[in-house]
CSV table of N, CA and C in Angstrom, one decimal:
chain,number,residue,atom,x,y,z
F,1,MET,N,-42.5,-10.3,20.9
F,1,MET,CA,-42.2,-9.0,20.4
F,1,MET,C,-41.0,-9.0,19.5
F,2,ALA,N,-41.2,-8.3,18.4
F,2,ALA,CA,-40.1,-8.3,17.3
F,2,ALA,C,-39.0,-7.4,17.8
F,3,GLU,N,-37.7,-7.7,17.4
F,3,GLU,CA,-36.6,-7.0,17.8
F,3,GLU,C,-36.5,-5.7,17.0
F,4,ALA,N,-36.3,-4.6,17.7
F,4,ALA,CA,-36.2,-3.3,17.0
F,4,ALA,C,-34.7,-3.0,16.6
F,5,LYS,N,-34.6,-2.4,15.4
F,5,LYS,CA,-33.2,-2.1,14.9
F,5,LYS,C,-32.8,-0.8,15.6
F,6,LEU,N,-31.5,-0.8,16.0
F,6,LEU,CA,-31.0,0.4,16.6
F,6,LEU,C,-30.2,1.2,15.6
F,7,GLN,N,-30.4,2.5,15.7
F,7,GLN,CA,-29.7,3.4,14.9
F,7,GLN,C,-28.7,4.1,15.8
F,8,ILE,N,-27.4,4.0,15.5
F,8,ILE,CA,-26.4,4.6,16.4
F,8,ILE,C,-25.8,5.8,15.7
F,9,GLN,N,-25.8,6.9,16.3
F,9,GLN,CA,-25.1,8.1,15.8
F,9,GLN,C,-23.9,8.4,16.6
F,10,MET,N,-22.7,8.3,16.0
F,10,MET,CA,-21.5,8.6,16.8
F,10,MET,C,-21.4,10.1,16.9
F,11,LEU,N,-20.8,10.5,18.1
F,11,LEU,CA,-20.6,11.9,18.4
F,11,LEU,C,-19.2,12.4,18.2
F,12,HIS,N,-19.0,13.7,18.0
F,12,HIS,CA,-17.8,14.4,17.9
F,12,HIS,C,-16.8,13.8,17.0
F,13,ASP,N,-15.6,13.3,17.4
F,13,ASP,CA,-14.6,12.7,16.6
F,13,ASP,C,-14.5,11.2,16.7
F,14,ARG,N,-15.6,10.6,17.1
F,14,ARG,CA,-15.6,9.1,17.4
F,14,ARG,C,-15.9,8.4,16.1
F,15,VAL,N,-15.3,7.2,16.0
F,15,VAL,CA,-15.4,6.3,14.9
F,15,VAL,C,-15.8,4.9,15.4
F,16,LEU,N,-16.8,4.3,14.8
F,16,LEU,CA,-17.2,2.9,15.2
F,16,LEU,C,-16.7,2.0,14.1
F,17,VAL,N,-15.9,0.9,14.6
F,17,VAL,CA,-15.2,0.0,13.7
F,17,VAL,C,-15.6,-1.4,14.0
F,18,ARG,N,-15.7,-2.3,13.0
F,18,ARG,CA,-15.8,-3.7,13.2
F,18,ARG,C,-14.5,-4.3,12.7
F,19,ILE,N,-13.9,-5.1,13.6
F,19,ILE,CA,-12.6,-5.7,13.2
F,19,ILE,C,-12.9,-6.8,12.1
F,20,SER,N,-12.0,-6.7,11.1
F,20,SER,CA,-12.2,-7.6,10.0
F,20,SER,C,-12.0,-9.1,10.4
F,21,PRO,N,-12.8,-10.0,9.9
F,21,PRO,CA,-12.7,-11.4,10.4
F,21,PRO,C,-11.4,-12.1,10.0
F,22,GLU,N,-10.7,-11.6,8.9
F,22,GLU,CA,-9.5,-12.3,8.5
F,22,GLU,C,-8.3,-11.9,9.4
F,23,ASP,N,-8.5,-11.1,10.5
F,23,ASP,CA,-7.4,-10.8,11.4
F,23,ASP,C,-7.3,-11.8,12.5
F,24,GLY,N,-7.9,-13.0,12.3
F,24,GLY,CA,-7.8,-14.0,13.3
F,24,GLY,C,-6.6,-14.9,13.0
F,25,GLU,N,-6.8,-16.1,12.6
F,25,GLU,CA,-5.7,-17.0,12.3
F,25,GLU,C,-4.9,-16.6,11.1
F,26,ARG,N,-3.6,-16.7,11.1
F,26,ARG,CA,-2.8,-16.3,9.9
F,26,ARG,C,-1.9,-17.5,9.5
F,27,ARG,N,-1.4,-17.4,8.3
F,27,ARG,CA,-0.4,-18.4,7.8
F,27,ARG,C,0.9,-17.7,7.5
F,28,SER,N,2.0,-18.3,7.9
F,28,SER,CA,3.3,-17.8,7.6
F,28,SER,C,3.6,-18.1,6.2
F,29,SER,N,4.7,-17.5,5.6
F,29,SER,CA,5.0,-17.7,4.2
F,29,SER,C,5.4,-19.2,4.0
F,30,GLY,N,5.7,-20.0,5.0
F,30,GLY,CA,6.0,-21.4,4.9
F,30,GLY,C,4.8,-22.3,5.1
F,31,GLY,N,3.7,-21.7,5.3
F,31,GLY,CA,2.4,-22.4,5.5
F,31,GLY,C,2.1,-22.8,6.9
F,32,ILE,N,2.8,-22.4,7.9
F,32,ILE,CA,2.5,-22.7,9.3
F,32,ILE,C,1.3,-21.8,9.7
F,33,VAL,N,0.4,-22.4,10.4
F,33,VAL,CA,-0.8,-21.7,10.9
F,33,VAL,C,-0.4,-21.0,12.2
F,34,ILE,N,-0.6,-19.7,12.3
F,34,ILE,CA,-0.4,-19.0,13.5
F,34,ILE,C,-1.7,-18.6,14.1
F,35,PRO,N,-2.1,-19.1,15.3
F,35,PRO,CA,-3.4,-18.8,15.9
F,35,PRO,C,-3.5,-17.3,16.3
F,36,ALA,N,-4.7,-16.8,16.4
F,36,ALA,CA,-5.0,-15.4,16.7
F,36,ALA,C,-4.5,-15.1,18.1
F,37,THR,N,-4.3,-16.1,19.0
F,37,THR,CA,-3.9,-15.9,20.4
F,37,THR,C,-2.4,-15.9,20.5
F,38,ALA,N,-1.6,-16.2,19.5
F,38,ALA,CA,-0.2,-16.1,19.6
F,38,ALA,C,0.3,-14.7,19.7
F,39,GLN,N,1.2,-14.5,20.7
F,39,GLN,CA,1.7,-13.1,21.0
F,39,GLN,C,3.1,-13.0,20.4
F,40,VAL,N,3.2,-12.5,19.2
F,40,VAL,CA,4.6,-12.4,18.6
F,40,VAL,C,5.1,-11.0,18.9
F,41,ALA,N,4.3,-10.0,18.6
F,41,ALA,CA,4.7,-8.6,18.8
F,41,ALA,C,3.4,-7.8,18.8
F,42,LYS,N,3.4,-6.6,19.2
F,42,LYS,CA,2.2,-5.8,19.1
F,42,LYS,C,1.8,-5.7,17.6
F,43,ARG,N,0.5,-6.0,17.4
F,43,ARG,CA,0.1,-6.1,16.0
F,43,ARG,C,-1.1,-5.1,15.8
F,44,LEU,N,-1.0,-4.4,14.7
F,44,LEU,CA,-2.1,-3.5,14.3
F,44,LEU,C,-3.2,-4.4,13.6
F,45,ALA,N,-4.4,-3.9,13.6
F,45,ALA,CA,-5.5,-4.6,13.0
F,45,ALA,C,-6.2,-3.8,12.0
F,46,TRP,N,-6.8,-4.4,11.0
F,46,TRP,CA,-7.7,-3.8,10.0
F,46,TRP,C,-9.1,-3.9,10.4
F,47,GLY,N,-9.9,-2.9,10.2
F,47,GLY,CA,-11.3,-2.9,10.5
F,47,GLY,C,-12.1,-2.1,9.5
F,48,ASP,N,-13.4,-2.3,9.5
F,48,ASP,CA,-14.3,-1.6,8.6
F,48,ASP,C,-15.1,-0.5,9.4
F,49,VAL,N,-15.1,0.7,8.9
F,49,VAL,CA,-15.8,1.8,9.5
F,49,VAL,C,-17.3,1.7,9.3
F,50,LEU,N,-18.1,1.7,10.4
F,50,LEU,CA,-19.5,1.5,10.3
F,50,LEU,C,-20.2,2.8,10.7
F,51,GLY,N,-19.5,3.7,11.4
F,51,GLY,CA,-20.2,5.0,11.8
F,51,GLY,C,-19.1,6.0,12.1
F,52,VAL,N,-19.4,7.3,11.9
F,52,VAL,CA,-18.5,8.4,12.2
F,52,VAL,C,-19.3,9.5,12.8
F,53,GLY,N,-18.6,10.3,13.7
F,53,GLY,CA,-19.2,11.5,14.3
F,53,GLY,C,-19.1,12.7,13.4
F,54,GLY,N,-19.7,13.7,13.8
F,54,GLY,CA,-19.8,14.9,13.0
F,54,GLY,C,-18.5,15.7,12.8
F,55,HIS,N,-17.5,15.5,13.7
F,55,HIS,CA,-16.3,16.2,13.5
F,55,HIS,C,-15.2,15.3,12.9
F,56,VAL,N,-15.5,14.2,12.4
F,56,VAL,CA,-14.5,13.4,11.7
F,56,VAL,C,-14.3,13.9,10.3
F,57,ARG,N,-13.0,14.1,9.9
F,57,ARG,CA,-12.8,14.8,8.6
F,57,ARG,C,-12.2,13.8,7.5
F,58,THR,N,-11.4,12.8,7.9
F,58,THR,CA,-10.7,12.1,6.9
F,58,THR,C,-11.2,10.7,6.7
F,59,VAL,N,-12.1,10.2,7.5
F,59,VAL,CA,-12.6,8.8,7.4
F,59,VAL,C,-14.1,8.9,7.1
F,60,LYS,N,-14.6,7.9,6.3
F,60,LYS,CA,-16.0,7.9,6.1
F,60,LYS,C,-16.5,6.4,6.2
F,61,VAL,N,-17.8,6.3,6.3
F,61,VAL,CA,-18.4,5.0,6.5
F,61,VAL,C,-18.1,4.1,5.3
F,62,GLY,N,-17.6,2.9,5.5
F,62,GLY,CA,-17.2,2.0,4.5
F,62,GLY,C,-15.7,1.9,4.2
F,63,ASP,N,-14.9,2.8,4.8
F,63,ASP,CA,-13.5,2.8,4.7
F,63,ASP,C,-12.9,1.6,5.5
F,64,ARG,N,-11.8,1.2,5.1
F,64,ARG,CA,-11.0,0.1,5.8
F,64,ARG,C,-9.8,0.8,6.5
F,65,VAL,N,-9.7,0.7,7.8
F,65,VAL,CA,-8.7,1.5,8.6
F,65,VAL,C,-7.8,0.5,9.4
F,66,LEU,N,-6.6,1.0,9.6
F,66,LEU,CA,-5.6,0.3,10.4
F,66,LEU,C,-5.5,1.0,11.7
F,67,PHE,N,-5.5,0.2,12.8
F,67,PHE,CA,-5.5,0.8,14.2
F,67,PHE,C,-4.9,-0.3,15.2
F,68,ASN,N,-4.6,0.2,16.4
F,68,ASN,CA,-4.2,-0.7,17.4
F,68,ASN,C,-5.4,-1.1,18.3
F,69,PRO,N,-5.8,-2.4,18.2
F,69,PRO,CA,-7.0,-2.8,18.9
F,69,PRO,C,-6.8,-2.8,20.4
F,70,GLU,N,-5.6,-2.9,20.9
F,70,GLU,CA,-5.4,-3.0,22.4
F,70,GLU,C,-5.6,-1.7,23.1
F,71,ASP,N,-5.6,-0.6,22.4
F,71,ASP,CA,-5.8,0.7,23.0
F,71,ASP,C,-7.2,1.3,22.9
F,72,GLN,N,-8.1,0.5,22.4
F,72,GLN,CA,-9.4,1.0,22.1
F,72,GLN,C,-10.5,0.4,23.0
F,73,LEU,N,-11.7,0.9,23.0
F,73,LEU,CA,-12.8,0.5,23.8
F,73,LEU,C,-13.7,-0.4,23.0
F,74,GLU,N,-14.1,-1.5,23.6
F,74,GLU,CA,-15.1,-2.4,22.9
F,74,GLU,C,-16.5,-2.2,23.4
F,75,VAL,N,-17.5,-2.4,22.5
F,75,VAL,CA,-18.9,-2.3,22.9
F,75,VAL,C,-19.6,-3.4,22.2
F,76,GLU,N,-20.6,-4.0,22.8
F,76,GLU,CA,-21.4,-5.0,22.3
F,76,GLU,C,-22.8,-4.5,22.0
F,77,VAL,N,-23.2,-4.7,20.7
F,77,VAL,CA,-24.5,-4.3,20.3
F,77,VAL,C,-25.2,-5.4,19.6
F,78,GLN,N,-26.3,-5.9,20.2
F,78,GLN,CA,-27.0,-7.1,19.6
F,78,GLN,C,-26.1,-8.2,19.3
F,79,ALA,N,-25.3,-8.6,20.2
F,79,ALA,CA,-24.4,-9.8,20.2
F,79,ALA,C,-23.2,-9.6,19.2
F,80,GLN,N,-23.0,-8.4,18.7
F,80,GLN,CA,-21.8,-8.1,17.9
F,80,GLN,C,-20.9,-7.2,18.6
F,81,THR,N,-19.6,-7.5,18.5
F,81,THR,CA,-18.6,-6.6,19.2
F,81,THR,C,-18.0,-5.6,18.2
F,82,TYR,N,-17.9,-4.4,18.7
F,82,TYR,CA,-17.4,-3.3,17.8
F,82,TYR,C,-16.4,-2.5,18.7
F,83,ILE,N,-15.5,-1.7,18.0
F,83,ILE,CA,-14.5,-0.9,18.6
F,83,ILE,C,-14.9,0.6,18.4
F,84,VAL,N,-14.8,1.4,19.5
F,84,VAL,CA,-15.1,2.8,19.5
F,84,VAL,C,-13.7,3.5,19.7
F,85,MET,N,-13.4,4.4,18.8
F,85,MET,CA,-12.1,5.1,18.9
F,85,MET,C,-12.2,6.5,18.4
F,86,ARG,N,-11.2,7.3,18.7
F,86,ARG,CA,-11.1,8.7,18.2
F,86,ARG,C,-10.5,8.6,16.8
F,87,GLU,N,-10.8,9.6,16.0
F,87,GLU,CA,-10.2,9.6,14.6
F,87,GLU,C,-8.7,9.6,14.7
F,88,ARG,N,-8.1,10.3,15.6
F,88,ARG,CA,-6.7,10.5,15.7
F,88,ARG,C,-5.9,9.1,16.0
F,89,ASP,N,-6.7,8.1,16.5
F,89,ASP,CA,-6.1,6.8,16.8
F,89,ASP,C,-6.0,5.9,15.6
F,90,ILE,N,-6.5,6.4,14.4
F,90,ILE,CA,-6.4,5.6,13.2
F,90,ILE,C,-5.1,5.9,12.5
F,91,HIS,N,-4.3,4.8,12.2
F,91,HIS,CA,-3.0,4.9,11.6
F,91,HIS,C,-3.0,5.1,10.1
F,92,ALA,N,-4.0,4.5,9.4
F,92,ALA,CA,-4.0,4.5,8.0
F,92,ALA,C,-5.4,4.2,7.5
F,93,VAL,N,-5.7,4.6,6.2
F,93,VAL,CA,-7.0,4.3,5.6
F,93,VAL,C,-6.6,3.6,4.2
F,94,ALA,N,-7.2,2.5,4.0
F,94,ALA,CA,-7.0,1.8,2.7
F,94,ALA,C,-8.0,2.2,1.7
F,95,THR,N,-7.5,2.6,0.5
F,95,THR,CA,-8.4,3.0,-0.6
F,95,THR,C,-8.1,2.2,-1.8
F,96,GLU,N,-9.0,2.2,-2.8
F,96,GLU,CA,-8.8,1.5,-4.0
F,96,GLU,C,-7.7,2.2,-4.9
F,97,GLU,N,-7.7,3.5,-4.9
F,97,GLU,CA,-6.7,4.3,-5.7
F,97,GLU,C,-6.1,5.3,-4.8
F,98,THR,N,-4.8,5.6,-5.1
F,98,THR,CA,-4.0,6.6,-4.4
F,98,THR,C,-3.9,7.8,-5.3
F,99,GLU,N,-4.3,9.0,-4.8
F,99,GLU,CA,-4.2,10.2,-5.6
F,99,GLU,C,-2.8,10.7,-5.7
F,100,HIS,N,-2.1,10.6,-4.6
F,100,HIS,CA,-0.7,11.2,-4.5
F,100,HIS,C,0.4,10.3,-5.0
F,101,GLY,N,0.1,9.0,-5.2
F,101,GLY,CA,1.1,8.1,-5.6
F,101,GLY,C,2.1,7.7,-4.6
F,102,THR,N,1.8,7.9,-3.3
F,102,THR,CA,2.7,7.4,-2.2
F,102,THR,C,2.0,6.4,-1.4
F,103,GLY,N,2.8,5.6,-0.6
F,103,GLY,CA,2.2,4.6,0.3
F,103,GLY,C,2.3,3.2,-0.3
F,104,LEU,N,1.7,2.3,0.4
F,104,LEU,CA,1.7,0.9,0.0
F,104,LEU,C,0.4,0.5,-0.8
F,105,TYR,N,0.6,-0.4,-1.7
F,105,TYR,CA,-0.6,-1.0,-2.4
F,105,TYR,C,-0.8,-2.4,-1.8
F,106,LEU,N,-2.0,-2.6,-1.3
F,106,LEU,CA,-2.3,-3.9,-0.6
F,106,LEU,C,-3.0,-4.8,-1.6
């Protein structure tokens, strides 16, 4: 039997995010490899928005968002792990251009 594709519709103010793969191992400015399991301090993570609910106002599918992964709920769909969170738990949205001229450029 062939696998059916699931279509997931997020409800209310919920956002479905996939953690970016580059948030694993890091390198210090001196070239030292820091494993993903190293606990230095609480660290925010970047992720890609895959779905949004009907009451989400500032985030859209395809945006790159900054959030705290420790405070969120994980869900596994077809062997992939995703994060489900409320829109208010997102700290920042990365965009190509800034309209207001404030903030950081990554």
